[in-house]
Amino acid sequence: MSHPANGLDEVVHQRVRLGILAVLAEAKHADFRYLKETLQLTDGNLSSHLQVLEDAGCAMVDKSFEGRKPRTKVRITKRGRLAFEDEIARLRDIVVRFEKSGRSG
Amino acid sequence: MSHPANGLDEVVHQRVRLGILAVLAEAKHADFRYLKETLQLTDGNLSSHLQVLEDAGCAMVDKSFEGRKPRTKVRITKRGRLAFEDEIARLRDIVVRFEKSGRSG
């Protein structure tokens, strides 16, 4: 007997990374600054989680300049989108399973 | 602007602990062995996550003997149930938000 929680992937499920992917899945790409503010993260925290997502092939980080201003743009990859959709399907299973079980019991 | 992922609580959201609480929320209590098999965990892994849940007041572990056999029973606490219900509500928000955003885009 297997439980829907068993298949969760730590790369995508981890709280901060789930937030990053959720924003990117909605917006396709986002500035570092926007992600940081939306998810209420420090620079260091966001950077380290982006590194994990990049290493797993789930996100791409492009650093460039706009005039003299450095700009960091983050995009979700095809693999990242599939992994996020898989996570959403598993979360839905967990939610539905709990709701079916009768929560007041 | 705040994102539903911001409010996720690491104690409850972490993959293994989410699984433990999901099983306990459904069954109210469970044997160590049953949790271990259902969630496909090692003894050490299950023990350390139960410790985190106990420390947070979300679960209680009772060790006893049934004849000569040691038996470890795990129960969800009121606080654990509330924390799990809060997590489920947040997961539902994330799922609904993603589904509304149009996944094929």
Coordinates of C-alpha atoms in Angstrom, one line a residue:
Chain A
M1 CA 0.0 0.0 0.0
S2 CA 1.5 3.3 -1.1
H3 CA 0.6 6.8 0.1
P4 CA 0.4 9.8 -2.1
A5 CA 3.1 11.5 0.1
N6 CA 5.6 8.9 -0.9
G7 CA 6.1 10.2 -4.4
L8 CA 6.9 13.8 -3.4
D9 CA 10.2 15.0 -4.8
E10 CA 12.2 17.0 -2.3
V11 CA 13.6 19.3 -5.0
V12 CA 10.2 20.6 -5.9
H13 CA 8.3 20.0 -2.7
Q14 CA 10.6 22.0 -0.4
R15 CA 8.6 25.1 0.8
V16 CA 10.7 27.9 -0.8
R17 CA 11.3 26.0 -4.1
L18 CA 7.6 25.2 -4.4
G19 CA 7.0 28.9 -4.1
I20 CA 9.6 29.8 -6.7
L21 CA 8.2 27.2 -9.2
A22 CA 4.6 28.3 -8.5
V23 CA 5.5 31.9 -9.4
L24 CA 7.5 30.9 -12.4
A25 CA 4.8 28.5 -13.7
E26 CA 2.4 31.3 -13.6
A27 CA 4.6 34.0 -15.0
K28 CA 7.1 31.9 -17.1
H29 CA 9.9 34.2 -16.0
A30 CA 10.6 36.6 -13.2
D31 CA 13.2 39.0 -12.0
F32 CA 15.3 38.0 -9.0
R33 CA 14.0 41.0 -7.2
Y34 CA 10.3 40.2 -7.9
L35 CA 10.8 36.6 -6.7
K36 CA 12.5 37.8 -3.6
E37 CA 9.8 40.3 -2.7
T38 CA 6.9 38.0 -3.6
L39 CA 8.2 35.1 -1.6
Q40 CA 9.7 37.2 1.2
L41 CA 13.2 35.8 1.0
T42 CA 16.7 37.1 1.6
D43 CA 19.1 37.3 -1.4
G44 CA 21.2 34.4 0.0
N45 CA 18.2 32.2 0.6
L46 CA 16.7 32.8 -2.8
S47 CA 20.1 32.2 -4.5
S48 CA 20.8 28.9 -2.8
H49 CA 17.3 27.6 -3.7
L50 CA 17.7 28.8 -7.3
Q51 CA 21.0 26.9 -7.4
V52 CA 19.2 23.7 -6.4
L53 CA 16.6 24.2 -9.1
E54 CA 19.2 25.0 -11.7
D55 CA 21.2 21.9 -10.8
A56 CA 18.1 19.8 -11.2
G57 CA 17.4 21.4 -14.6
C58 CA 14.1 22.9 -13.3
A59 CA 15.1 26.6 -13.7
M60 CA 17.5 28.8 -15.7
V61 CA 19.1 31.9 -14.3
D62 CA 20.3 34.6 -16.8
K63 CA 22.4 37.5 -15.6
S64 CA 22.7 40.5 -17.8
F65 CA 22.9 44.3 -17.7
E66 CA 20.3 46.8 -18.4
G67 CA 22.4 49.9 -18.9
R68 CA 24.6 49.7 -15.9
K69 CA 22.2 47.9 -13.7
P70 CA 22.7 44.1 -13.3
R71 CA 19.6 42.2 -13.9
T72 CA 18.9 38.6 -13.0
K73 CA 16.1 36.9 -14.8
V74 CA 14.8 33.5 -13.8
R75 CA 12.9 31.1 -16.1
I76 CA 11.2 27.8 -15.6
T77 CA 12.4 25.0 -17.9
K78 CA 10.2 22.4 -19.6
R79 CA 11.5 19.9 -17.0
G80 CA 10.7 22.3 -14.2
R81 CA 7.2 22.8 -15.5
L82 CA 6.6 19.0 -15.7
A83 CA 8.0 18.5 -12.2
F84 CA 5.8 21.2 -10.8
E85 CA 2.7 19.8 -12.5
D86 CA 3.5 16.4 -11.1
E87 CA 3.9 18.0 -7.6
I88 CA 0.5 19.8 -8.0
A89 CA -1.1 16.5 -9.0
R90 CA 0.3 14.8 -5.8
L91 CA -0.7 17.7 -3.6
R92 CA -4.2 17.5 -5.1
D93 CA -4.3 13.7 -4.2
I94 CA -3.3 14.5 -0.6
V95 CA -5.9 17.2 -0.3
V96 CA -8.7 15.1 -1.8
R97 CA -7.8 12.1 0.3
F98 CA -7.9 14.1 3.5
E99 CA -11.2 15.8 2.5
K100 CA -12.8 12.4 1.7
S101 CA -11.7 10.9 5.0
G102 CA -14.0 13.4 6.9
R103 CA -12.0 16.0 8.8
S104 CA -14.2 16.3 11.8
G105 CA -13.7 12.7 12.8
Chain B
M1 CA 1.8 40.9 -2.3
S2 CA 2.0 37.6 -0.5
H3 CA 2.1 34.1 -2.1
P4 CA 0.3 31.1 -0.6
A5 CA 3.6 29.3 -0.4
N6 CA 4.9 31.9 2.1
G7 CA 2.8 30.6 5.0
L8 CA 3.9 27.0 4.7
D9 CA 5.3 25.6 8.0
E10 CA 8.4 23.5 7.5
V11 CA 7.5 21.2 10.5
V12 CA 4.3 20.1 8.7
H13 CA 5.2 20.7 5.1
Q14 CA 8.4 18.5 4.9
R15 CA 7.6 15.5 2.7
V16 CA 8.0 12.7 5.3
R17 CA 6.2 14.6 8.1
L18 CA 3.4 15.6 5.8
G19 CA 3.0 11.9 5.0
I20 CA 3.0 10.9 8.7
L21 CA 0.4 13.6 9.6
A22 CA -1.8 12.6 6.6
V23 CA -1.8 9.0 7.8
L24 CA -2.5 10.0 11.4
A25 CA -5.2 12.5 10.5
E26 CA -7.0 9.7 8.7
A27 CA -6.5 7.0 11.3
K28 CA -6.0 9.1 14.5
H29 CA -3.3 6.7 15.7
A30 CA -1.0 4.1 14.0
D31 CA 1.7 1.7 14.9
F32 CA 5.3 2.6 14.2
R33 CA 5.5 -0.4 11.9
Y34 CA 2.4 0.5 10.0
L35 CA 3.7 4.1 9.4
K36 CA 7.0 2.7 8.4
E37 CA 5.5 0.4 5.8
T38 CA 2.9 2.8 4.5
L39 CA 5.4 5.6 4.0
Q40 CA 8.3 3.4 3.0
L41 CA 10.7 4.7 5.6
T42 CA 13.6 3.2 7.5
D43 CA 13.3 3.0 11.4
G44 CA 15.8 5.8 11.8
N45 CA 14.2 8.1 9.3
L46 CA 10.7 7.6 10.8
S47 CA 12.1 8.1 14.4
S48 CA 13.8 11.3 13.6
H49 CA 10.8 12.8 11.9
L50 CA 8.5 11.7 14.8
Q51 CA 10.9 13.4 17.1
V52 CA 10.4 16.7 15.3
L53 CA 6.6 16.3 15.3
E54 CA 6.7 15.4 19.1
D55 CA 8.9 18.4 19.8
A56 CA 6.5 20.7 18.0
G57 CA 3.6 19.2 19.9
C58 CA 2.0 17.7 16.8
A59 CA 2.3 14.0 17.7
M60 CA 2.6 11.8 20.7
V61 CA 4.6 8.6 20.8
D62 CA 3.6 5.9 23.4
K63 CA 5.9 2.9 23.9
S64 CA 4.4 -0.1 25.6
F65 CA 4.6 -3.9 25.7
E66 CA 2.0 -6.3 24.4
G67 CA 3.0 -9.4 26.2
R68 CA 6.8 -9.4 25.5
K69 CA 6.5 -7.5 22.2
P70 CA 7.4 -3.8 22.3
R71 CA 4.8 -1.7 20.7
T72 CA 5.1 1.9 19.6
K73 CA 1.9 3.7 19.0
V74 CA 1.8 7.2 17.4
R75 CA -1.1 9.6 17.8
I76 CA -1.8 13.0 16.3
T77 CA -2.5 15.8 18.8
K78 CA -5.1 18.5 18.6
R79 CA -2.3 20.9 17.6
G80 CA -1.1 18.5 15.0
R81 CA -4.5 18.2 13.5
L82 CA -5.0 21.9 13.3
A83 CA -1.5 22.4 11.8
F84 CA -2.3 19.7 9.2
E85 CA -5.6 21.2 8.4
D86 CA -3.9 24.6 7.9
E87 CA -1.3 22.9 5.6
I88 CA -4.1 21.3 3.6
A89 CA -5.8 24.6 3.2
R90 CA -2.6 26.2 1.9
L91 CA -1.9 23.4 -0.5
R92 CA -5.4 23.7 -1.8
D93 CA -4.7 27.4 -2.4
I94 CA -1.6 26.6 -4.4
V95 CA -3.3 23.9 -6.4
V96 CA -6.3 26.1 -7.2
R97 CA -4.1 29.1 -8.0
F98 CA -2.1 27.1 -10.5
E99 CA -5.2 25.5 -12.1
K100 CA -6.8 29.0 -12.5
S101 CA -3.6 30.3 -14.1
G102 CA -4.1 28.0 -17.1
R103 CA -1.5 25.3 -17.2
S104 CA -1.0 25.0 -20.9
G105 CA 0.2 28.6 -21.2

